[in-house]
C-alpha positions as CSV (number, residue, x, y, z in Angstrom):
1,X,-37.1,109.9,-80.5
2,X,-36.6,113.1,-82.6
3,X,-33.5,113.8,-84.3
4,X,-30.7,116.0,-82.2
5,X,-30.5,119.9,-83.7
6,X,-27.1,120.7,-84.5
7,X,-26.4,123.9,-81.9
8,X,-25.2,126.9,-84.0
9,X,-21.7,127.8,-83.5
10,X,-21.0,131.5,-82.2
11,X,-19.2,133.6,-84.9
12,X,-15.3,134.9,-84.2
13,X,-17.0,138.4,-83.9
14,X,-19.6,137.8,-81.5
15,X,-17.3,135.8,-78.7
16,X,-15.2,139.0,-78.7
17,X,-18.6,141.4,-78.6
18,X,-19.2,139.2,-75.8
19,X,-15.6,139.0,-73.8
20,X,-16.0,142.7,-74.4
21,X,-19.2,143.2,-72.7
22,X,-17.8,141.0,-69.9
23,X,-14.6,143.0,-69.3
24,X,-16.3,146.6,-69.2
25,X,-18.6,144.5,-66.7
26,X,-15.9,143.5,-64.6
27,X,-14.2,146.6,-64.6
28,X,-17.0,148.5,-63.4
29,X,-17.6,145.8,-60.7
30,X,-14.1,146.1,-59.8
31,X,-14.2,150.2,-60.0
32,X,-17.3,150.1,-57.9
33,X,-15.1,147.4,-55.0
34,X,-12.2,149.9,-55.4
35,X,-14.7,152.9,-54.3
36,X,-16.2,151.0,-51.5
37,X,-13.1,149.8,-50.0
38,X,-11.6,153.5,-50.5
39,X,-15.0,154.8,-48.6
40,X,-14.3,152.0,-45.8
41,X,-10.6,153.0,-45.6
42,X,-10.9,157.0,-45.6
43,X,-13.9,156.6,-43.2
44,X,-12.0,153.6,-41.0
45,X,-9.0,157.0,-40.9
46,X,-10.7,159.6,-40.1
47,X,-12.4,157.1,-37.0
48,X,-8.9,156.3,-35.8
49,X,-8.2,160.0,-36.2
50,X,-11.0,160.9,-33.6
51,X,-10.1,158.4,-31.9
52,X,-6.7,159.5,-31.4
53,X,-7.6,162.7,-30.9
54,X,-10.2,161.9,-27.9
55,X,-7.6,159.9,-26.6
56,X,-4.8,162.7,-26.7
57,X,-7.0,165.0,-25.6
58,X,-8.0,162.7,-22.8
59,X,-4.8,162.4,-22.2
60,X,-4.3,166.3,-22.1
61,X,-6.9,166.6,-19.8
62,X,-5.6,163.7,-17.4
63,X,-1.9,165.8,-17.8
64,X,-3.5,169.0,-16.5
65,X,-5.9,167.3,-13.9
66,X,-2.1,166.0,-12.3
67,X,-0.8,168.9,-12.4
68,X,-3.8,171.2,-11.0
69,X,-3.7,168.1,-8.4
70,X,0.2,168.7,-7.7
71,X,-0.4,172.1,-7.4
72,X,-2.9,171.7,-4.8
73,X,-1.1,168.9,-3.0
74,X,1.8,170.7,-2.7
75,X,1.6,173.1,0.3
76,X,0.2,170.5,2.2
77,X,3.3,168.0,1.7
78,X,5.6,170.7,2.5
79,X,3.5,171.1,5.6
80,X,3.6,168.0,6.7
81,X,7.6,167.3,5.8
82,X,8.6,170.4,7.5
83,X,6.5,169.6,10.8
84,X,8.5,165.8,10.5
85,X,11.9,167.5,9.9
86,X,11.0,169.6,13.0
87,X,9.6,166.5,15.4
88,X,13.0,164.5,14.1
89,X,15.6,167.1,14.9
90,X,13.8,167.0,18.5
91,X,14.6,163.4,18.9
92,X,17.8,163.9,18.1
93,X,18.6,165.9,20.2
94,X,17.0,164.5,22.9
95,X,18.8,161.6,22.9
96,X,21.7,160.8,24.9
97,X,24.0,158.0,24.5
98,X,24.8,155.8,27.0
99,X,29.0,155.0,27.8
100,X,30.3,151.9,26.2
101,X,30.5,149.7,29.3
102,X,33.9,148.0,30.0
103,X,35.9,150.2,27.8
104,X,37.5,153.3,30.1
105,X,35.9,156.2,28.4
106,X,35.1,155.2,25.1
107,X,31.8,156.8,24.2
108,X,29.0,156.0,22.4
109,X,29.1,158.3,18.6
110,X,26.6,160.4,19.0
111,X,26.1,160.3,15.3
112,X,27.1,157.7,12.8
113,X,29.3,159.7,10.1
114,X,32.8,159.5,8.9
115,X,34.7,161.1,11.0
116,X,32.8,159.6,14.7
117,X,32.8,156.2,13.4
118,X,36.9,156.7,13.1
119,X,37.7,158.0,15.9
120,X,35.4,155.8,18.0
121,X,37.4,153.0,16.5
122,X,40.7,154.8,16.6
123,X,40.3,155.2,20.5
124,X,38.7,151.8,21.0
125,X,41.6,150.3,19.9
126,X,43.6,152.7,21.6
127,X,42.3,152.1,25.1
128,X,40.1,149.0,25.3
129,X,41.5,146.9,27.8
130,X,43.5,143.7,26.8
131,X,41.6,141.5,28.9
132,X,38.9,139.3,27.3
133,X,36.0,140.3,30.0
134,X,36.5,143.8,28.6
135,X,36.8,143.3,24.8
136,X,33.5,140.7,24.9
137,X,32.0,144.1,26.4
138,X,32.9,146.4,23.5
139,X,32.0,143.1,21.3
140,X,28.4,143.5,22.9
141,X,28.2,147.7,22.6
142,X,29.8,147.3,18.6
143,X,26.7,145.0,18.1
144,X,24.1,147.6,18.6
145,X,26.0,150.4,16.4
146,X,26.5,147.6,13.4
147,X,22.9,147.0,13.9
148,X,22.3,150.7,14.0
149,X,24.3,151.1,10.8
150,X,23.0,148.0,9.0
151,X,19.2,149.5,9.9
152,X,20.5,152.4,7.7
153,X,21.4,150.6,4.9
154,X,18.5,148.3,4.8
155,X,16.3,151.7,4.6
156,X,18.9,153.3,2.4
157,X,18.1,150.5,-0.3
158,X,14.4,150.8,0.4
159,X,14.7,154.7,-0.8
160,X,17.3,154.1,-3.3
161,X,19.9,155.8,-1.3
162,X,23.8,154.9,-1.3
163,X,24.8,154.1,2.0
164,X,27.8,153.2,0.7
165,X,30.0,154.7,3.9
166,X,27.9,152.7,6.1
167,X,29.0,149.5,4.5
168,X,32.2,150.6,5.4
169,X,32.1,152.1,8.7
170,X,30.7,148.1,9.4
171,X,33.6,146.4,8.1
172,X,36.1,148.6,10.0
173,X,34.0,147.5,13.0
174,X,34.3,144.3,12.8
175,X,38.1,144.2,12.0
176,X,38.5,146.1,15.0
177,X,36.5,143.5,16.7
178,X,38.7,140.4,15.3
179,X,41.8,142.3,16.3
180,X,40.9,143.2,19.8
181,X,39.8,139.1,20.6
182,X,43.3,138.5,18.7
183,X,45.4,140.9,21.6
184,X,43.4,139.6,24.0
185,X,44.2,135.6,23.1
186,X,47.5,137.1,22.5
187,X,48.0,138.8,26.3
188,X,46.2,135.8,28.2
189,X,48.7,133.0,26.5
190,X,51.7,134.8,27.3
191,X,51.5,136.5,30.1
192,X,48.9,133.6,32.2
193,X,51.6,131.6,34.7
194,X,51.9,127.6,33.1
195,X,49.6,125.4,35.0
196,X,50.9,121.9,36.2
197,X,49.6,120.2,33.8
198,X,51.0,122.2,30.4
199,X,47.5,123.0,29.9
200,X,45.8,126.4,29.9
201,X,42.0,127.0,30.3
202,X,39.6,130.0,29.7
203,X,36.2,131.3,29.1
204,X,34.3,134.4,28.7
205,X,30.7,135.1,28.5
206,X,28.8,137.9,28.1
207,X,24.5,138.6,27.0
208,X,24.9,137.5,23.5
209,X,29.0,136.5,23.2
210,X,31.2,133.6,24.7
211,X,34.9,133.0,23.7
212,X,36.9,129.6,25.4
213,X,40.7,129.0,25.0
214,X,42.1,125.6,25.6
215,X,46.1,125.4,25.0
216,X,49.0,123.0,25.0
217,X,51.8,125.3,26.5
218,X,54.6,122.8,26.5
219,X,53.7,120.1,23.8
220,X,53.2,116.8,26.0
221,X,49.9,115.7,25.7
222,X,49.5,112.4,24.0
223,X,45.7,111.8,23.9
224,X,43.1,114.2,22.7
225,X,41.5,116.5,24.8
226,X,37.7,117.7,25.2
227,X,37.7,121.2,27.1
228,X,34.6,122.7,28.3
229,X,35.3,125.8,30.7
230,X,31.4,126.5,30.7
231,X,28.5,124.0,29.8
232,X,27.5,125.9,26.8
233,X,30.8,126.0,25.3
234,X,32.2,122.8,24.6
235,X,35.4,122.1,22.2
236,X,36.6,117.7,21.4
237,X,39.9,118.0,20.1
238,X,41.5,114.6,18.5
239,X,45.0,113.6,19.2
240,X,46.2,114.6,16.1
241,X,46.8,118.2,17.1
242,X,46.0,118.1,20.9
243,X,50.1,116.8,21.8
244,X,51.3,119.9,19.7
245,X,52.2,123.3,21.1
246,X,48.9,125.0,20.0
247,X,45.7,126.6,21.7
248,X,42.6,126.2,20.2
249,X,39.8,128.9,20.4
250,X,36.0,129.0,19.9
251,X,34.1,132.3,19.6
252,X,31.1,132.6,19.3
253,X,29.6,136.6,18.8
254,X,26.4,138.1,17.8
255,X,28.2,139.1,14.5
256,X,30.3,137.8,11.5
257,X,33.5,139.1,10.6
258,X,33.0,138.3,6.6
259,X,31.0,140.5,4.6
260,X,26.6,140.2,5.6
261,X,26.2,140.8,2.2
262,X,27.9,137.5,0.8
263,X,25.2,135.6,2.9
264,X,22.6,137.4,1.1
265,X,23.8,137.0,-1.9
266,X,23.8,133.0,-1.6
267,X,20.4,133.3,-0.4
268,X,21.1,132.5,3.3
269,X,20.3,134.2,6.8
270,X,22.4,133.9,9.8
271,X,21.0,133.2,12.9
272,X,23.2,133.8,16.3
273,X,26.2,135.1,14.6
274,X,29.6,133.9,14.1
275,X,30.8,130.4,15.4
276,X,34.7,131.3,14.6
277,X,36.9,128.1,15.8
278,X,40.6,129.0,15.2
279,X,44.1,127.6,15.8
280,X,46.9,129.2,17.0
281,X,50.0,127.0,16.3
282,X,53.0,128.2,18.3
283,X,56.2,127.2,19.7
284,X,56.0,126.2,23.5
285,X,56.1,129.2,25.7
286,X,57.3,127.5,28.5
287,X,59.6,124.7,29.5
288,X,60.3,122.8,32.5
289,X,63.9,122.8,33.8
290,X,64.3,121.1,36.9
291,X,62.6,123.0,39.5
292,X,62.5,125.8,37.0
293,X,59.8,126.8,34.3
294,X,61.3,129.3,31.4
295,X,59.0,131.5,30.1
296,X,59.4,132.6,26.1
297,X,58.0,135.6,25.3
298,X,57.7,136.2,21.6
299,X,58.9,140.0,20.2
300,X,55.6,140.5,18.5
301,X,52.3,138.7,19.9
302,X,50.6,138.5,16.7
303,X,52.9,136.9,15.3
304,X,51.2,134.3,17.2
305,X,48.5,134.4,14.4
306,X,50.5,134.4,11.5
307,X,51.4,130.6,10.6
308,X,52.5,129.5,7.3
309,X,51.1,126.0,8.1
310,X,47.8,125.7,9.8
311,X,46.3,122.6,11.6
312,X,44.4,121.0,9.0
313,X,47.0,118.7,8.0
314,X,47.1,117.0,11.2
315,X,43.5,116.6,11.5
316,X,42.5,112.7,11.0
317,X,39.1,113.2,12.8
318,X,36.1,115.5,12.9
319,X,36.4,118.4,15.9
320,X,32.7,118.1,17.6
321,X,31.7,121.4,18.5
322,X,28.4,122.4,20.6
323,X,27.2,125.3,21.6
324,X,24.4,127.2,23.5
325,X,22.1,129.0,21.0
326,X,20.7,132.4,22.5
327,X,17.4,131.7,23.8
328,X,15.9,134.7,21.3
329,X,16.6,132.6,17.7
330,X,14.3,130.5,16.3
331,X,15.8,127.3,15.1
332,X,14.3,126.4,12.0
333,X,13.5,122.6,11.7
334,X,16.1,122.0,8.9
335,X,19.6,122.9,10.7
336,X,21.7,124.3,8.2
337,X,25.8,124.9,9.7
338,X,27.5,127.3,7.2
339,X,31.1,127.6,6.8
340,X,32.9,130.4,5.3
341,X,35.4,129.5,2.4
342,X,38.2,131.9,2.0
343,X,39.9,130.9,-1.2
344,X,36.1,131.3,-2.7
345,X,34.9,134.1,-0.4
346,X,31.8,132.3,0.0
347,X,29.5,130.2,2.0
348,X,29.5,126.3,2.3
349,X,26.5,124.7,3.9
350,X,28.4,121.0,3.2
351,X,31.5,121.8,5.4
352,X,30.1,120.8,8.6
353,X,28.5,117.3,9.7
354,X,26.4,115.8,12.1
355,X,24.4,118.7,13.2
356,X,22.3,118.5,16.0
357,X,19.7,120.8,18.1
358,X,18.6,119.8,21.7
359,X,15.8,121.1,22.0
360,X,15.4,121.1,25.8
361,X,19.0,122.7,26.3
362,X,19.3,124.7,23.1
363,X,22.5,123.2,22.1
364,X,23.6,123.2,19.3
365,X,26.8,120.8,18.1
366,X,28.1,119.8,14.9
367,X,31.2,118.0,13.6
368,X,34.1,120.6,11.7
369,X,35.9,118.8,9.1
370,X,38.4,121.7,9.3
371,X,39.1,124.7,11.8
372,X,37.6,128.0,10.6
373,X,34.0,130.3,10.9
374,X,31.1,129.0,10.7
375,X,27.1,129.8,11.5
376,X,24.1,128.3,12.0
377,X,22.3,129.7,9.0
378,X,18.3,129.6,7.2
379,X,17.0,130.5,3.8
380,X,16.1,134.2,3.4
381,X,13.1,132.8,1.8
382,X,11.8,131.1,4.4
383,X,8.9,133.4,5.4
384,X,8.2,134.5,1.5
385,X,6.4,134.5,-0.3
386,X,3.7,136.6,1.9
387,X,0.2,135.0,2.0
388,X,-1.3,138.9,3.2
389,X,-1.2,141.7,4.6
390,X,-3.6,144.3,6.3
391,X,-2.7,147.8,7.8
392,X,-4.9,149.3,9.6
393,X,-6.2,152.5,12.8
394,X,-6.9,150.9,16.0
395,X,-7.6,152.3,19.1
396,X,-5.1,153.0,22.1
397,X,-6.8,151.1,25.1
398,X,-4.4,152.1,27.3
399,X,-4.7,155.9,27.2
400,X,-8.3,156.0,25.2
401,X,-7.6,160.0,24.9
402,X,-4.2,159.7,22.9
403,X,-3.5,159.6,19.5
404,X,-4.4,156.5,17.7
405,X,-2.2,153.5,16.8
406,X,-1.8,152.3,13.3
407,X,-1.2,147.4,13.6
408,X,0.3,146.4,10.7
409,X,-0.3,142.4,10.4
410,X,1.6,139.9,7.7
411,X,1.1,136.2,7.5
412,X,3.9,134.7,6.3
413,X,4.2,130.4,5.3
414,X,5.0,130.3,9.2
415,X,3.7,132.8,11.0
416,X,1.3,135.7,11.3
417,X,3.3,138.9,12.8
418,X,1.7,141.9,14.1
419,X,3.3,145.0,14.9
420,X,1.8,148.2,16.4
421,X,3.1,151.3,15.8
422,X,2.9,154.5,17.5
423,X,5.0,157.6,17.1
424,X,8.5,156.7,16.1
425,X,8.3,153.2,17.7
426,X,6.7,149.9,17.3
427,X,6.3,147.2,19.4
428,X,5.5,142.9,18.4
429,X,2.0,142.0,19.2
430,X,2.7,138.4,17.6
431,X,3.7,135.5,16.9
432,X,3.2,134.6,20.6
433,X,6.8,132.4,20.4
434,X,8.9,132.7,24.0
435,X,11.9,133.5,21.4
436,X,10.2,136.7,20.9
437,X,9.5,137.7,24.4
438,X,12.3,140.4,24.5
439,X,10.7,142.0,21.4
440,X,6.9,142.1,22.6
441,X,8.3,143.9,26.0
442,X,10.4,146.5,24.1
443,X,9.4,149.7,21.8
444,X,11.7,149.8,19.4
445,X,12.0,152.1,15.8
446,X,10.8,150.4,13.0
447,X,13.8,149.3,11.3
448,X,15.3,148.2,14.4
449,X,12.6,146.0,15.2
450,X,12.5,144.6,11.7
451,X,16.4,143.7,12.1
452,X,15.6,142.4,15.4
453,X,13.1,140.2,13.8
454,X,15.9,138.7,11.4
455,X,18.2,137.9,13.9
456,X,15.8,136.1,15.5
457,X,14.8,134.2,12.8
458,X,11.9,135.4,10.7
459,X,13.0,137.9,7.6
460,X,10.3,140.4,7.3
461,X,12.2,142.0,4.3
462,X,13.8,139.8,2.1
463,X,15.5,141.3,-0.8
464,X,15.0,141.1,-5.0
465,X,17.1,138.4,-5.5
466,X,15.0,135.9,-2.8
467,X,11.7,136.1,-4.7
468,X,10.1,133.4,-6.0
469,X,9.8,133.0,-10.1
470,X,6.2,133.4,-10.3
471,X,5.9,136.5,-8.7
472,X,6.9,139.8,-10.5
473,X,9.2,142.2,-8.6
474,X,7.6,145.6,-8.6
475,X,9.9,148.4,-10.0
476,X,11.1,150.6,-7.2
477,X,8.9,153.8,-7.8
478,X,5.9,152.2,-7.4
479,X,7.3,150.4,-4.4
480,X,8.2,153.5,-3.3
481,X,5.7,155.9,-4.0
482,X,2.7,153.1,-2.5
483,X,4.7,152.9,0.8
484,X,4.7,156.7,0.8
485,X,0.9,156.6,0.0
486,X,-0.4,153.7,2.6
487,X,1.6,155.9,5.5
488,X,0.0,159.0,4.2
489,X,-3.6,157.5,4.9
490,X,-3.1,154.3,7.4
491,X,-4.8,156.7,10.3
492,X,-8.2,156.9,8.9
493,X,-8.4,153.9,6.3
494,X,-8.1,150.0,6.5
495,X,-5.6,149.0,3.8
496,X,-4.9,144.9,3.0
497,X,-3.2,143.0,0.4
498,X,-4.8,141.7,-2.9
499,X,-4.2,138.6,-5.2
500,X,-4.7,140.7,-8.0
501,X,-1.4,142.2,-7.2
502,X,0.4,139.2,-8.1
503,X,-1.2,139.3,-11.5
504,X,-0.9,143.1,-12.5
505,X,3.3,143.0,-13.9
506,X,6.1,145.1,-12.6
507,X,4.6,148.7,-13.9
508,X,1.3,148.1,-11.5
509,X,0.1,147.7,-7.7
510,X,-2.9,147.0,-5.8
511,X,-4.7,147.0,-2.3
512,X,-7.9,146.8,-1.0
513,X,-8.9,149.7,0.6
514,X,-11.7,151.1,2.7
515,X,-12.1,153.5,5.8
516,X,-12.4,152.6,8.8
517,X,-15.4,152.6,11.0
518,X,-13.9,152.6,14.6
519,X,-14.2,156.8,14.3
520,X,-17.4,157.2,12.7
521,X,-19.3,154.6,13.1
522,X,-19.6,153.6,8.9
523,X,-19.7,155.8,6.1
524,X,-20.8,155.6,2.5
525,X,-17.2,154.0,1.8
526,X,-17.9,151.1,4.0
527,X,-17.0,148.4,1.3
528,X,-13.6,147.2,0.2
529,X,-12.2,148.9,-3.0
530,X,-9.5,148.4,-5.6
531,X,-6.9,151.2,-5.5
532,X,-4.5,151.0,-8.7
533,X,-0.7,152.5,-8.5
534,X,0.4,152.3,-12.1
535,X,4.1,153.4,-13.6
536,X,2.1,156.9,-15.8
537,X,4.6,156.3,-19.2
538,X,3.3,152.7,-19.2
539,X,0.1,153.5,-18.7
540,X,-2.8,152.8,-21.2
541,X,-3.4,156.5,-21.7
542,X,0.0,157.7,-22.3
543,X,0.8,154.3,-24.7
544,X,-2.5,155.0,-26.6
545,X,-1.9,159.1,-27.2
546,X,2.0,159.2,-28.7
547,X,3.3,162.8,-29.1
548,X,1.7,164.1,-26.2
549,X,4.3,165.5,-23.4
550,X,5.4,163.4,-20.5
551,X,4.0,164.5,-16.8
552,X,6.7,167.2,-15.4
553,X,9.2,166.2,-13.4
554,X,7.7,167.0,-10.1
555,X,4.9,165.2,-10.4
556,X,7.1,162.3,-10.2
557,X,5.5,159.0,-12.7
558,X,3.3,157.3,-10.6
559,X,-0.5,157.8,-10.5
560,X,-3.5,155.8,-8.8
561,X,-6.8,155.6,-8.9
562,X,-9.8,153.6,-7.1
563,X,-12.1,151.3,-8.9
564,X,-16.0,151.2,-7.6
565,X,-17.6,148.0,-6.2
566,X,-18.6,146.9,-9.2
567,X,-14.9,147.4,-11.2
568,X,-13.5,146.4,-8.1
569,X,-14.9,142.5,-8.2
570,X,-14.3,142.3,-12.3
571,X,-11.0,143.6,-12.7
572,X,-8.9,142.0,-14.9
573,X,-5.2,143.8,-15.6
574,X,-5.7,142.7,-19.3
575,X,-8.3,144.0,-20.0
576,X,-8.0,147.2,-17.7
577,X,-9.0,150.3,-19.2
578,X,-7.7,153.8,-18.7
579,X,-9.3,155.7,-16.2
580,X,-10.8,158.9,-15.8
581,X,-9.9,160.1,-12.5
582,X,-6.6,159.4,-11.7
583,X,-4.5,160.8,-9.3
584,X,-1.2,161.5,-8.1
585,X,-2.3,160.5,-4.2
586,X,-4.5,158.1,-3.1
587,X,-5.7,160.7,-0.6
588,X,-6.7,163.0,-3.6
589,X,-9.1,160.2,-4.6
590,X,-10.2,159.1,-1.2
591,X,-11.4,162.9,-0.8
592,X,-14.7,162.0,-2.6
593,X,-15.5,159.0,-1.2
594,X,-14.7,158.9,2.3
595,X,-15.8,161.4,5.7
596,X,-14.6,164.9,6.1
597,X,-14.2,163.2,9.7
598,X,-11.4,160.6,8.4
599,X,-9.6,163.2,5.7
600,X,-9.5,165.7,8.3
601,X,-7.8,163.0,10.6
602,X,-5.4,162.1,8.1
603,X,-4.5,166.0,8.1
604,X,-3.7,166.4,12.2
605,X,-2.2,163.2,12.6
606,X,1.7,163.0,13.9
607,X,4.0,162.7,11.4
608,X,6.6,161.0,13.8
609,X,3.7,158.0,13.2
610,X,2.7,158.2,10.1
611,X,7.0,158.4,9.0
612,X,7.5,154.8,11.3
613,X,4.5,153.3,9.4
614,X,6.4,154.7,6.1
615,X,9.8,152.8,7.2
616,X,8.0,149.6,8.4
């Protein structure tokens, strides 16, 4: 094995020449990084730059195209609002009211403002007669005017329009109401002659309203009483209160006295109205002298009303209550009895037991734990979420010549309803439910019908506050501006409902849309497409182009635009792009894609319809 060399050592002076070398080596290799990342960055800036400026010029384009399309829309809208205004000041005043019936000469208000609703209630108070026959008639005609006014509201909110009045003008109706049953009660206890027995029995019934009166004149009874003046009014008073002077009264109207919007607030919907059973605790009006009765008559007979102790001390059992529900409500399987709480202005749905529906009768009883107003009451959200919806032309088989009708069909969790619609009125196709039989033989307006619908038990229109948490409310311009847009188009093209739309968030909205084929016979837009409504300062193209100016005022912030077949099956929200031809009216985009046949449809059509489809 040879011997090891010794390895010569490296001088002071050449391990610096060399840590020299290799920091001049490193600093060029670090000066040559530096220039190569500067390159990347300047040329990585000036690509965002262009990029930027395609997309704000993009974005200046898109601005201009709206407003060019504004511009051309514009006459035509005026058009067609100023032929509307025209055909709805011709209803009006075509229309004559009928005379409330039962109340002398107390008219129907011709119009619902201010000063018509006062002095309708100013002379209904005035000169309704006393008697409960008469007042249960005023109760009936005060039903369709709170409806009426309650219509107005609903498409007040819809529009973002304070009916604030209106609200008003309601609860001055229904105060009225409570104080004209209160005179009559009053009249009828004092001035009816005493029956043998102490005992005085009444009932009233009218369409939609019954009231019964059972009372104790003289104080003698020593066992409870159960009065039923009519089979579908029944009242079981216990002992406790049934040998004291008092009269006990069950109403039960189409309406509630407390404020409609509570119950929506709490989520609930009434169904029949009020169930109001009261107590009127008094001293005895008459006494039995000898051969001789003495009759009391108080000073003031609402004073009869006005007790500083009520009757729900002496209660030591349940009051059983039944009652007939109107043959047009659909009772929901789950019967719910509601009981309005004064002290918490509020709704109870635990104040009432033992609730009952016979079927076969349509009675409904339930035991009250204490005297007051209750209602047989569902979930606003019973019918919501909506499972679809489709809007579409259909033929008038009827009178083949006429105008087209536009059937608007939702499925709900319980029903599928479809409504036709013709000019200014619609009328229920389905669900084919005997409760509903009044509605499928009437034409009523939209919002009318949509009421109706809710008294009857299916809500068509349930409010923010009943949605469910995974579906996102839309804001209320593109609500708004997509109902103006399906009513502008529903005479020529099929519109339905998407799933995408559930997906899209609050600043979006989607259909499927495609025109129809019963005119033409099939066109080159014979296929379902996506049409987009999207909120235009949350748009991609406005977000990706800051410093560019907003869209003008009167082009409003809403813009749409229709996807092709293709786009139409792969759209996904998140990864939507923006879009080249957007605009402000789906019927602007339709133009190219649809029939000069079915546009020129859309143009001739009668506003009065296309204005009911808008409100239903």
């Amino acid at each position: 094995m040879p011997p090891k060399t010794k390895k010569k050592r490296k001088s002071k002076a050449e391990i610096e020449a060399e840590r020299i070398v290799a920091e001049e080596e490193e600093k060029k290799r670090q000066e040559v990084e530096e220039q190569r990342l500067a390159e990347e960055k300047a040329q990585a800036d000036e690509r965002a730059r262009l990029d930027l400026e395609a997309k704000k010029n993009f974005r200046l384009k898109e601005i201009e195209n709206l407003i060019c399309g504004q511009k051309e829309i514009s006459a035509y809208l005026t058009e067609r609002h100023n032929l509307l205004q025209e055909k709805l000041r011709g209803e009006r005043d075509s229309c004559n009211w009928k005379s409330l019936l039962g109340c002398n000469d107390i008219q129907w208000p011709t119009k619902l403002d201010e000063q018509t609703i006062g002095e309708y209630i100013s002379s209904s108070k005035e000169d309704c007669d006393d008697s409960l026959d008469l007042v249960l008639a005023c109760v009936e005609n005060n039903k369709h005017i709170i409806q009426n006014l309650e219509s107005r509201i609903l498409l007040g909110e819809l529009n973002g329009v304070d009916n604030r009045n209106d609200t008003f003008f309601i609860s001055d109706l229904k105060r009225m109401t409570a104080e004209l049953i209160d005179r009559a009660t009053s009249d009828l206890l004092c001035e009816s002659d005493p029956p043998e027995n102490g005992e005085l029995e009444s009932c009233c019934i009218s369409r939609t309203s019954k009231i019964a009166l059972w009372a104790n004149l003289v104080g003698n009874t020593e066992k409870g009483k159960t009065f039923s003046a009519d089979p579908q009014l029944l009242v079981d008073i216990p002992a406790s209160i049934a040998n004291f002077p008092v009269a006990i009264r069950l109403c039960h109207i189409p309406y509630g006295f407390a404020s409609s919007d509570v119950m929506r607030r709490v989520g609930l919907a009434s169904l029949g109205g009020l169930i109001q059973l009261s107590e009127i605790k008094m001293s005895p009006l008459f006494r039995k002298v000898d051969q001789w009765t003495i009759r009391q008559i108080p000073d003031d007979k609402q004073n009869l009303f006005k007790n500083e102790k009520g009757l729900g001390e002496m209660l030591t059992k349940t009051i059983l209550v039944k009652c007939k529900v109107l043959d047009s409500i659909i009772v929901p399987q789950n019967i719910l009895i509601a009981m309005w709480s004064e002290e918490e202005e509020t709704w109870d749905v635990n104040a009432a037991s033992g609730q009952h529906f016979d079927l076969k009768n349509r009675t409904l009883s339930f035991n009250a734990h204490r005297l007051g107003d209750f209602s047989l009451v569902q979930s606003r959200s019973l019918d919501f979420p909506y499972k679809d919806w489709i809007i579409e032309p259909t033929l008038n088989e009827e009178h083949v010549d006429e105008e087209p009708l536009v059937r608007f069909t939702i499925t709900t969790p319980r029903f599928t309803v479809s409504i036709i619609c013709r000019e200014g009125l619609c009328n229920l196709l389905s669900p084919d439910a005997k409760e509903l039989s009044h509605l499928r033989d009437s034409w009523l307006p939209a919002e009318n019908l949509i009421q109706e619908l809710l008294e009857s038990g299916i809500n068509l229109l349930p409010g923010d506050h009943d949605g469910t948490p995974d579906i996102e409310i839309k804001r209320k311009e593109i609500e708004i501006k997509c109902s103006n847009d399906v009513s502008m188009t529903c005479t020529s093209f099929i519109m339905k409902s998407d799933l995408v739309n559930q997906k899209c968030g609050e600043d979006k909205a989607c259909f499927q849309v495609k025109e129809s084929e019963i005119f033409c016979g099939g066109s080159v837009f014979s296929k379902f497409k996506l049409c987009i409504f999207e909120k235009d300062s949350a748009s991609i193209s406005a977000i990706a182009s800051p410093g560019t100016p907003p869209l003008p005022s009167n082009c409003g912030d809403v813009k749409c635009h229709i996807l092709n077949e293709n786009e139409s099956s792969k759209f996904q929200p998140a990864s939507a792009r923006a879009n080249e031809n957007c605009c402000l009216y789906s019927i602007q985009c339709l133009q190219t894609e649809s029939t000069s046949e079915s546009i020129q449809r859309l143009h001739t059509s009668n506003p009065l319809l296309t204005h009911n489809v808008k409100k239903l």
